[in-house]
Coordinates of N, CA and C in Angstrom, one line a residue:
M1 N -39.4 -15.7 60.5 CA -38.7 -17.1 60.4 C -37.7 -17.8 61.2
N2 N -38.1 -18.8 61.9 CA -36.9 -19.4 62.6 C -36.2 -20.2 61.8
F3 N -34.9 -20.4 62.3 CA -33.8 -21.3 61.5 C -34.4 -22.6 61.5
Q4 N -34.9 -23.3 62.4 CA -35.2 -24.7 62.5 C -36.2 -24.9 61.3
E5 N -37.2 -24.1 61.2 CA -37.9 -24.2 60.1 C -37.3 -24.2 58.9
F6 N -36.1 -23.2 58.6 CA -35.5 -23.2 57.1 C -34.9 -24.4 57.1
R7 N -34.3 -24.8 58.2 CA -33.5 -26.1 58.1 C -34.2 -27.3 57.9
N8 N -35.4 -27.5 58.2 CA -36.2 -28.7 57.9 C -36.6 -28.7 56.4
V9 N -36.5 -27.7 55.7 CA -37.0 -27.5 54.3 C -35.8 -28.2 53.8
F10 N -34.3 -27.6 54.0 CA -33.3 -27.8 53.1 C -32.2 -28.8 53.6
H11 N -32.7 -29.5 54.6 CA -31.5 -30.3 55.6 C -31.1 -31.4 54.7
T12 N -31.9 -31.8 53.7 CA -31.6 -33.0 52.9 C -30.6 -32.5 51.8
Q13 N -30.5 -31.3 51.3 CA -29.7 -30.9 50.2 C -28.4 -30.5 50.5
K14 N -27.5 -30.9 50.0 CA -26.0 -30.6 50.2 C -25.5 -29.2 50.2
I15 N -25.9 -28.4 49.1 CA -25.9 -27.1 49.0 C -27.4 -26.6 48.4
F16 N -27.7 -25.2 48.5 CA -28.8 -24.5 47.8 C -28.3 -23.3 47.3
S17 N -29.3 -22.6 46.9 CA -29.0 -21.5 46.5 C -30.3 -20.4 46.7
T18 N -30.3 -19.1 46.5 CA -31.2 -18.1 46.7 C -32.4 -18.2 45.9
G19 N -32.1 -19.1 44.9 CA -33.1 -19.4 43.8 C -33.9 -20.4 44.5
D20 N -33.3 -21.5 45.1 CA -34.0 -22.4 45.4 C -35.0 -22.0 46.7
I21 N -34.2 -21.2 47.4 CA -35.2 -20.5 48.6 C -36.4 -19.7 48.3
A22 N -36.3 -18.9 47.0 CA -37.4 -18.3 46.3 C -38.3 -18.9 45.9
K23 N -38.1 -20.4 45.6 CA -39.2 -21.3 45.0 C -39.8 -21.6 46.0
V24 N -39.5 -21.6 47.6 CA -40.3 -22.0 48.8 C -40.8 -20.9 49.4
W25 N -40.3 -20.0 49.3 CA -40.7 -18.7 50.0 C -40.6 -17.5 49.0
T26 N -41.7 -16.9 48.6 CA -41.5 -15.7 47.8 C -41.2 -14.4 48.6
N27 N -41.3 -14.5 49.7 CA -41.1 -13.0 50.5 C -40.4 -13.3 51.5
F28 N -39.1 -14.4 51.5 CA -38.0 -14.5 52.2 C -37.2 -13.4 52.5
N29 N -37.0 -13.2 53.7 CA -35.8 -11.9 54.1 C -34.7 -12.3 53.9
Y30 N -34.1 -12.0 53.0 CA -32.6 -12.5 53.1 C -31.5 -12.2 53.8
V31 N -32.1 -11.3 54.8 CA -31.0 -10.6 55.8 C -31.0 -11.9 57.0
N32 N -32.0 -12.9 56.8 CA -31.8 -13.8 57.8 C -30.3 -14.9 57.4
L33 N -30.3 -14.8 56.1 CA -29.0 -15.5 55.9 C -27.8 -15.1 56.3
V34 N -27.6 -13.6 56.3 CA -26.5 -13.0 57.0 C -26.5 -13.0 58.6
N35 N -27.8 -13.1 59.1 CA -27.4 -13.4 60.5 C -27.3 -14.9 60.8
W36 N -27.7 -15.7 60.2 CA -27.5 -17.3 60.3 C -26.0 -17.4 60.0
Q37 N -25.4 -16.9 59.3 CA -24.2 -16.9 59.0 C -23.2 -16.4 60.1
E38 N -23.6 -15.2 60.6 CA -22.8 -14.8 61.7 C -22.9 -15.8 62.9
K39 N -24.0 -16.8 63.0 CA -24.3 -17.3 64.3 C -23.6 -18.8 64.1
G40 N -23.1 -19.1 62.7 CA -22.1 -20.5 62.4 C -23.2 -21.4 61.8
Y41 N -24.4 -20.8 61.7 CA -25.4 -21.8 61.2 C -25.4 -22.2 59.5
L42 N -24.9 -21.4 58.9 CA -24.7 -21.5 57.6 C -23.3 -21.3 57.2
I43 N -23.0 -21.7 55.9 CA -21.7 -21.2 55.1 C -22.2 -20.7 53.9
K44 N -21.4 -19.6 53.5 CA -22.0 -19.1 52.3 C -20.6 -19.4 51.3
L45 N -20.8 -20.4 50.1 CA -19.8 -20.9 49.6 C -19.5 -19.9 48.6
R46 N -20.3 -19.3 47.6 CA -19.8 -18.3 46.6 C -21.3 -17.7 46.0
N47 N -21.3 -16.7 46.0 CA -22.4 -15.6 45.3 C -23.8 -16.2 46.5
T48 N -24.3 -16.7 45.3 CA -25.7 -17.2 45.8 C -25.9 -18.7 46.7
W49 N -24.6 -19.2 46.6 CA -24.6 -20.5 47.1 C -24.2 -20.8 48.7
Y50 N -25.3 -21.8 49.0 CA -25.0 -21.8 50.7 C -25.1 -23.3 51.1
A51 N -24.7 -23.6 52.3 CA -24.6 -24.9 52.9 C -24.7 -25.0 54.4
F52 N -25.2 -26.0 55.0 CA -25.1 -26.2 56.4 C -23.9 -26.6 56.8
P53 N -23.0 -26.3 57.8 CA -21.7 -26.6 57.9 C -21.4 -28.1 58.4
D54 N -22.4 -28.8 58.3 CA -22.0 -30.3 58.8 C -22.7 -31.2 57.3
T55 N -22.7 -30.6 56.3 CA -23.1 -31.4 55.1 C -22.0 -31.7 54.2
L56 N -21.0 -30.8 54.2 CA -20.2 -31.2 53.1 C -18.7 -31.9 53.8
K57 N -18.7 -33.0 53.8 CA -17.8 -33.9 54.9 C -16.7 -34.6 54.0
T58 N -17.0 -35.0 52.9 CA -16.2 -36.0 52.3 C -15.6 -35.4 50.7
E59 N -14.8 -36.3 50.2 CA -14.5 -35.7 49.0 C -15.4 -35.7 48.0
A60 N -16.4 -37.1 48.1 CA -17.3 -36.9 47.1 C -18.4 -35.8 46.9
D61 N -18.5 -35.0 48.5 CA -19.4 -33.8 48.6 C -18.5 -32.7 47.6
L62 N -17.4 -32.6 47.6 CA -16.9 -31.4 47.4 C -16.6 -31.6 45.9
Y63 N -16.9 -32.7 45.2 CA -16.7 -33.0 44.0 C -18.0 -32.5 43.2
F64 N -19.1 -32.9 44.1 CA -20.3 -32.6 43.8 C -20.6 -31.0 43.9
L65 N -19.8 -30.3 44.8 CA -20.1 -28.8 44.7 C -19.3 -28.4 43.7
A66 N -18.1 -28.7 43.4 CA -17.5 -28.5 42.2 C -18.4 -28.5 41.1
N67 N -19.1 -29.6 40.5 CA -20.0 -29.4 39.6 C -21.1 -28.4 39.5
R68 N -21.4 -28.3 40.8 CA -22.6 -27.2 40.9 C -22.3 -25.6 40.6
L69 N -21.3 -25.5 41.2 CA -20.5 -24.3 41.5 C -20.5 -23.3 39.9
R70 N -19.9 -24.5 39.1 CA -19.7 -24.1 37.9 C -20.5 -25.2 36.8
Q71 N -21.4 -24.8 35.9 CA -22.0 -25.5 35.2 C -22.0 -25.2 33.8
P72 N -21.8 -26.4 32.8 CA -21.5 -27.4 33.0 C -19.9 -27.9 33.4
S73 N -19.8 -28.7 34.0 CA -18.5 -29.0 34.5 C -18.3 -30.6 34.9
Y74 N -17.0 -31.0 34.9 CA -16.7 -32.4 35.5 C -15.2 -32.1 35.9
V75 N -15.0 -32.8 37.1 CA -14.0 -33.1 37.6 C -12.7 -33.8 36.9
S76 N -11.4 -33.3 36.6 CA -10.2 -33.6 35.6 C -8.9 -33.4 36.4
L77 N -8.0 -33.7 35.5 CA -6.9 -33.0 35.6 C -6.3 -33.9 36.9
E78 N -5.3 -33.1 37.6 CA -4.7 -33.6 39.0 C -5.6 -34.1 39.9
T79 N -6.9 -33.5 40.1 CA -8.0 -34.3 41.0 C -8.4 -35.6 40.7
A80 N -8.4 -35.8 39.2 CA -9.0 -37.0 38.7 C -7.8 -38.2 38.7
L81 N -6.6 -37.5 38.3 CA -5.6 -38.4 38.6 C -5.3 -38.8 40.1
R82 N -5.6 -38.0 41.0 CA -5.5 -38.4 42.5 C -6.4 -39.6 42.8
F83 N -8.0 -39.1 42.3 CA -9.2 -40.0 42.5 C -8.8 -41.4 42.0
F84 N -8.3 -41.6 40.8 CA -7.8 -42.9 40.3 C -6.6 -43.6 40.7
N85 N -6.1 -42.8 41.7 CA -4.6 -43.2 42.5 C -3.4 -43.5 41.5
W86 N -3.4 -42.4 40.5 CA -2.6 -42.5 39.5 C -1.4 -41.8 39.9
I87 N -1.6 -40.7 40.9 CA -0.5 -39.9 41.6 C -0.3 -40.0 43.0
P88 N 0.6 -40.2 43.7 CA 0.9 -40.3 45.0 C 0.2 -38.9 45.9
E89 N 0.7 -37.8 45.5 CA 0.2 -36.7 46.1 C -1.1 -36.2 46.6
S90 N -1.5 -35.6 47.5 CA -3.1 -35.2 47.7 C -2.8 -33.8 46.6
V91 N -4.0 -33.5 46.3 CA -4.0 -32.1 45.4 C -4.7 -31.2 46.1
F92 N -4.1 -29.8 46.4 CA -4.5 -28.9 46.9 C -5.9 -27.9 46.5
S93 N -6.1 -28.2 45.3 CA -7.3 -27.5 44.3 C -8.2 -28.7 44.0
I94 N -9.4 -28.3 43.9 CA -10.2 -29.5 43.0 C -10.1 -28.6 41.8
T95 N -9.7 -29.8 40.8 CA -9.9 -29.0 39.7 C -10.7 -29.6 38.5
S96 N -11.4 -28.8 37.7 CA -12.6 -29.3 36.7 C -12.6 -28.6 35.4
V97 N -12.8 -29.2 34.4 CA -13.1 -28.7 33.2 C -14.5 -28.3 32.5
T98 N -14.5 -27.0 32.1 CA -15.7 -26.7 31.9 C -15.8 -25.8 30.4
T99 N -17.0 -25.7 29.9 CA -17.3 -24.9 28.6 C -17.5 -23.6 28.6
A100 N -17.6 -23.3 30.0 CA -17.7 -21.9 30.6 C -16.5 -21.1 30.6
K101 N -16.3 -20.0 31.2 CA -15.1 -19.1 31.2 C -14.1 -19.9 32.5
P102 N -12.7 -19.8 32.0 CA -12.1 -20.5 33.4 C -12.1 -19.5 34.9
A103 N -12.1 -20.1 35.8 CA -12.0 -19.6 37.2 C -11.5 -20.0 38.1
E104 N -11.4 -19.5 39.2 CA -10.5 -19.9 40.6 C -11.2 -19.2 41.5
W105 N -11.8 -20.1 42.6 CA -12.5 -19.6 43.6 C -12.0 -20.1 45.2
R106 N -11.6 -19.5 46.1 CA -11.6 -20.2 47.1 C -12.7 -20.0 48.2
T107 N -13.3 -21.2 48.8 CA -14.3 -21.1 49.5 C -14.2 -21.5 51.1
P108 N -15.0 -21.5 51.8 CA -14.8 -22.0 53.5 C -14.5 -23.4 53.2
V109 N -14.9 -24.1 52.2 CA -14.9 -25.4 52.5 C -13.7 -26.3 51.1
G110 N -13.2 -25.4 50.5 CA -12.1 -25.8 49.5 C -11.9 -24.9 48.3
H111 N -10.8 -25.1 47.7 CA -10.5 -24.2 46.7 C -10.6 -25.1 45.4
F112 N -11.5 -24.1 44.6 CA -12.0 -24.7 43.1 C -11.3 -24.0 42.0
T113 N -10.6 -24.8 41.2 CA -10.2 -24.3 39.5 C -11.0 -25.0 38.7
Y114 N -11.1 -23.8 37.7 CA -11.9 -24.5 36.5 C -11.2 -23.8 35.2
R115 N -10.9 -25.0 34.4 CA -10.2 -24.8 33.2 C -11.0 -25.0 32.1
S116 N -11.0 -24.0 30.9 CA -12.0 -23.9 29.9 C -11.4 -24.7 28.7
L117 N -12.3 -25.2 27.9 CA -12.1 -25.9 26.6 C -13.2 -25.6 25.7
Q118 N -13.0 -25.9 24.6 CA -14.4 -26.0 23.3 C -15.4 -26.8 23.7
S119 N -16.6 -26.5 23.3 CA -17.5 -27.3 23.5 C -17.6 -28.8 23.0
R120 N -17.2 -28.6 21.7 CA -16.7 -30.2 21.2 C -15.6 -31.0 21.7
L121 N -15.1 -30.5 22.8 CA -14.2 -31.4 23.5 C -14.6 -31.7 24.6
F122 N -15.8 -31.3 25.3 CA -16.5 -31.9 26.3 C -17.2 -32.9 26.3
F123 N -16.3 -33.8 26.4 CA -16.9 -35.3 26.4 C -15.7 -36.0 27.3
G124 N -16.1 -37.5 27.4 CA -15.3 -38.3 28.1 C -15.5 -38.2 29.7
Y125 N -16.5 -37.9 30.3 CA -16.8 -38.0 31.6 C -17.8 -38.8 32.0
Q126 N -17.9 -39.4 33.3 CA -19.0 -40.6 33.7 C -19.4 -40.0 35.0
P127 N -20.6 -40.1 35.3 CA -21.3 -39.9 36.8 C -20.8 -41.4 37.5
V128 N -20.4 -40.6 38.9 CA -20.0 -41.5 39.8 C -20.9 -41.3 41.2
E129 N -21.2 -42.2 41.7 CA -21.8 -42.2 43.0 C -20.8 -42.6 44.0
G130 N -20.5 -41.2 44.7 CA -19.4 -41.4 45.8 C -20.4 -41.4 47.0
E131 N -19.5 -41.2 48.2 CA -19.9 -41.3 49.6 C -21.1 -40.2 50.0
G132 N -22.2 -40.7 49.6 CA -23.5 -39.8 49.9 C -23.6 -38.6 48.9
A133 N -22.8 -38.7 47.8 CA -23.1 -37.6 46.7 C -22.8 -38.2 45.1
A134 N -23.3 -37.6 44.3 CA -23.1 -38.2 43.0 C -22.2 -36.8 42.3
F135 N -21.5 -37.0 41.5 CA -20.6 -36.2 40.8 C -20.1 -36.7 39.3
N136 N -19.7 -35.9 38.4 CA -19.2 -36.2 37.2 C -17.8 -35.9 37.3
I137 N -17.1 -37.0 36.7 CA -15.5 -37.1 36.8 C -15.1 -37.4 35.5
A138 N -13.9 -37.1 34.9 CA -13.4 -37.5 33.6 C -13.0 -39.0 33.8
D139 N -13.5 -39.8 32.9 CA -13.1 -41.2 32.8 C -11.4 -41.3 32.7
P140 N -10.8 -42.4 32.8 CA -9.5 -42.6 32.9 C -8.8 -42.0 31.8
E141 N -9.5 -42.5 30.7 CA -8.7 -42.0 29.3 C -8.8 -40.6 29.1
K142 N -10.2 -40.0 29.3 CA -9.9 -38.4 29.0 C -9.1 -37.8 30.3
T143 N -9.0 -38.4 31.4 CA -8.2 -37.7 32.4 C -6.7 -37.6 31.5
L144 N -6.2 -38.4 31.2 CA -4.9 -38.2 30.5 C -4.8 -37.4 29.4
L145 N -5.7 -37.2 28.5 CA -6.0 -36.7 27.3 C -6.2 -34.9 27.8
D146 N -7.0 -34.8 28.8 CA -7.2 -33.4 29.2 C -5.8 -33.0 29.9
L147 N -5.1 -33.8 30.5 CA -3.8 -33.6 31.2 C -2.7 -33.1 30.0
L148 N -2.6 -33.7 29.0 CA -1.9 -33.5 27.9 C -2.4 -32.1 27.2
Y149 N -3.7 -32.1 26.9 CA -4.4 -31.0 26.4 C -3.9 -29.4 27.3
F150 N -4.1 -29.5 28.3 CA -3.9 -28.4 29.3 C -2.4 -28.1 29.7
Y151 N -1.6 -29.0 29.5 CA 0.0 -28.8 29.9 C 0.8 -29.1 28.5
P152 N 0.6 -28.3 27.5 CA 1.4 -28.6 26.4 C 3.0 -29.0 26.8
R153 N 3.6 -28.2 28.0 CA 4.8 -28.7 28.1 C 5.3 -30.0 28.2
L154 N 4.1 -30.8 28.4 CA 4.6 -32.2 28.9 C 4.5 -33.1 27.1
T155 N 5.9 -33.4 27.0 CA 6.2 -33.7 25.6 C 6.9 -34.9 25.7
E156 N 7.7 -35.1 26.5 CA 8.9 -36.0 26.5 C 9.1 -36.7 27.9
A157 N 9.7 -37.6 27.8 CA 10.0 -38.7 29.0 C 10.5 -38.1 30.2
P158 N 11.5 -37.2 30.5 CA 11.6 -36.2 31.4 C 10.3 -35.5 32.1
D159 N 9.6 -34.9 31.2 CA 8.1 -34.3 31.6 C 7.3 -35.2 32.4
F160 N 7.1 -36.2 31.6 CA 6.1 -37.5 32.1 C 6.6 -38.2 33.6
K161 N 8.0 -38.1 33.4 CA 8.7 -38.8 34.9 C 8.2 -37.8 36.1
S162 N 8.1 -36.6 35.6 CA 8.0 -35.7 36.9 C 6.6 -35.7 37.6
L163 N 5.9 -36.3 36.7 CA 4.7 -36.6 37.2 C 4.1 -37.9 38.4
R164 N 5.3 -38.4 38.3 CA 5.3 -39.7 39.3 C 3.9 -40.6 39.1
L165 N 3.7 -40.7 37.7 CA 2.5 -41.3 37.7 C 2.7 -43.1 38.1
N166 N 1.7 -43.5 38.5 CA 1.4 -44.9 39.1 C 1.2 -45.7 37.7
Q167 N 2.2 -46.3 37.2 CA 2.1 -46.7 35.9 C 1.5 -48.4 36.0
E168 N 1.6 -49.0 37.1 CA 0.7 -50.3 37.2 C -0.8 -49.9 37.1
E169 N -1.0 -48.9 37.9 CA -2.5 -48.6 37.9 C -3.2 -48.1 36.9
I170 N -2.5 -47.4 36.0 CA -3.1 -46.8 34.6 C -3.2 -48.0 33.7
A171 N -2.0 -48.9 33.7 CA -2.2 -50.3 32.9 C -3.2 -50.7 33.2
T172 N -3.9 -51.0 34.5 CA -4.7 -52.0 34.9 C -6.3 -51.2 34.4
R173 N -6.4 -50.1 34.4 CA -7.7 -49.4 34.3 C -7.9 -48.6 32.7
L174 N -6.8 -48.2 32.2 CA -6.8 -47.7 31.0 C -7.2 -48.6 29.8
D175 N -8.0 -48.1 29.0 CA -8.9 -48.6 27.6 C -8.5 -48.2 26.5
L176 N -7.5 -48.7 26.1 CA -6.6 -47.8 24.9 C -7.8 -47.6 23.6
S177 N -8.7 -48.6 23.3 CA -9.3 -48.4 22.2 C -10.2 -47.3 22.3
R178 N -10.4 -47.0 23.6 CA -11.5 -45.9 24.0 C -10.7 -44.9 23.8
L179 N -9.6 -44.8 24.4 CA -8.7 -43.5 24.2 C -8.5 -43.0 22.7
D180 N -8.1 -44.2 21.8 CA -7.7 -43.8 20.4 C -9.3 -43.4 19.9
N181 N -10.3 -43.8 20.3 CA -11.6 -43.2 19.7 C -11.6 -41.9 20.1
Y182 N -11.3 -41.5 21.1 CA -11.4 -40.0 21.4 C -10.2 -39.1 20.9
L183 N -9.3 -39.7 20.5 CA -8.2 -39.0 19.5 C -8.7 -38.6 18.2
V184 N -9.5 -39.4 17.8 CA -10.2 -39.2 16.4 C -11.2 -37.9 16.7
L185 N -12.2 -38.1 17.8 CA -13.0 -37.0 17.9 C -12.1 -35.8 18.1
I186 N -11.1 -35.9 19.1 CA -10.3 -34.6 19.2 C -9.7 -34.0 17.9
A187 N -9.2 -34.8 17.1 CA -8.4 -34.6 15.7 C -7.3 -33.5 15.7
S188 N -6.3 -33.8 16.8 CA -5.1 -33.1 17.0 C -4.0 -33.7 16.6
P189 N -3.1 -33.7 15.5 CA -2.3 -34.4 15.3 C -1.0 -34.4 16.5
T190 N -1.0 -32.8 16.7 CA 0.1 -32.8 17.8 C -0.5 -33.3 19.1
L191 N -1.4 -33.3 19.7 CA -2.0 -34.0 21.2 C -1.6 -35.5 20.8
E192 N -2.0 -35.9 19.7 CA -1.8 -37.5 19.3 C -0.4 -37.7 19.5
S193 N 0.4 -37.0 18.8 CA 2.0 -37.5 19.0 C 2.2 -37.3 20.4
R194 N 1.9 -36.4 21.2 CA 2.2 -36.3 22.6 C 1.8 -37.7 23.3
W195 N 0.5 -38.0 22.9 CA -0.1 -39.3 23.7 C 0.8 -40.3 23.4
R196 N 1.3 -40.5 22.2 CA 2.0 -41.8 21.6 C 3.3 -41.5 22.8
N197 N 4.0 -40.3 22.8 CA 5.1 -40.6 23.6 C 4.8 -40.9 25.0
L198 N 3.5 -40.4 25.6 CA 3.4 -40.7 26.9 C 3.0 -42.1 27.3
Q199 N 2.3 -42.7 25.8 CA 2.1 -44.2 25.9 C 3.2 -45.0 25.8
K200 N 4.3 -44.6 25.2 CA 5.7 -45.3 25.1 C 6.5 -45.2 26.3
F201 N 6.4 -44.1 27.2 CA 6.9 -44.0 28.4 C 6.2 -44.8 29.6
L202 N 5.0 -45.1 29.2 CA 4.3 -46.1 30.0 C 4.3 -47.5 29.7
A203 N 4.8 -47.6 28.6 CA 4.9 -49.0 28.5 C 3.7 -49.5 28.3
L204 N 2.5 -48.8 27.7 CA 1.3 -49.5 27.3 C 1.3 -50.0 25.8

């Protein structure tokens, strides 16, 4: 098989797996993948996942990739804070939340981190149509609760100040009623107490 024939089939996909290839060609010679990587025609992302070098260009592409590499998952924590323009810094790693085991992977296109939580807490995310790719990301309310959940050291005003949160942006986007509903579902007095401290700090 020549590469152009292969590309004609998969060029519309952001990423694809060996399982996807097997559905098209049951007798595919996987040595081709190694050869095409050596020639720079393909990028191996992780294990069975591949992409063409020119398909993962935007942040939306990378968020989409984060969703696919670990399923189920949604983008959250520092990455979501930056997405909502709630922190000034760029983030080094794309951080997601999953019900699977935690993981950290470095790939040719980015660094991906996954934090694990219970299935009953896996909610509060939304589908977003990004620039050429759709992905799941925590909604604003769950972003803050995930942050408090995974960083129990965040308890008082000095801790919150270190985050350099954009208070005006948060006040504009946050739905306090929805967040309170989430607290009922989570049912953690400790987390709720820390949220009330953050709420006071943000003057919400």
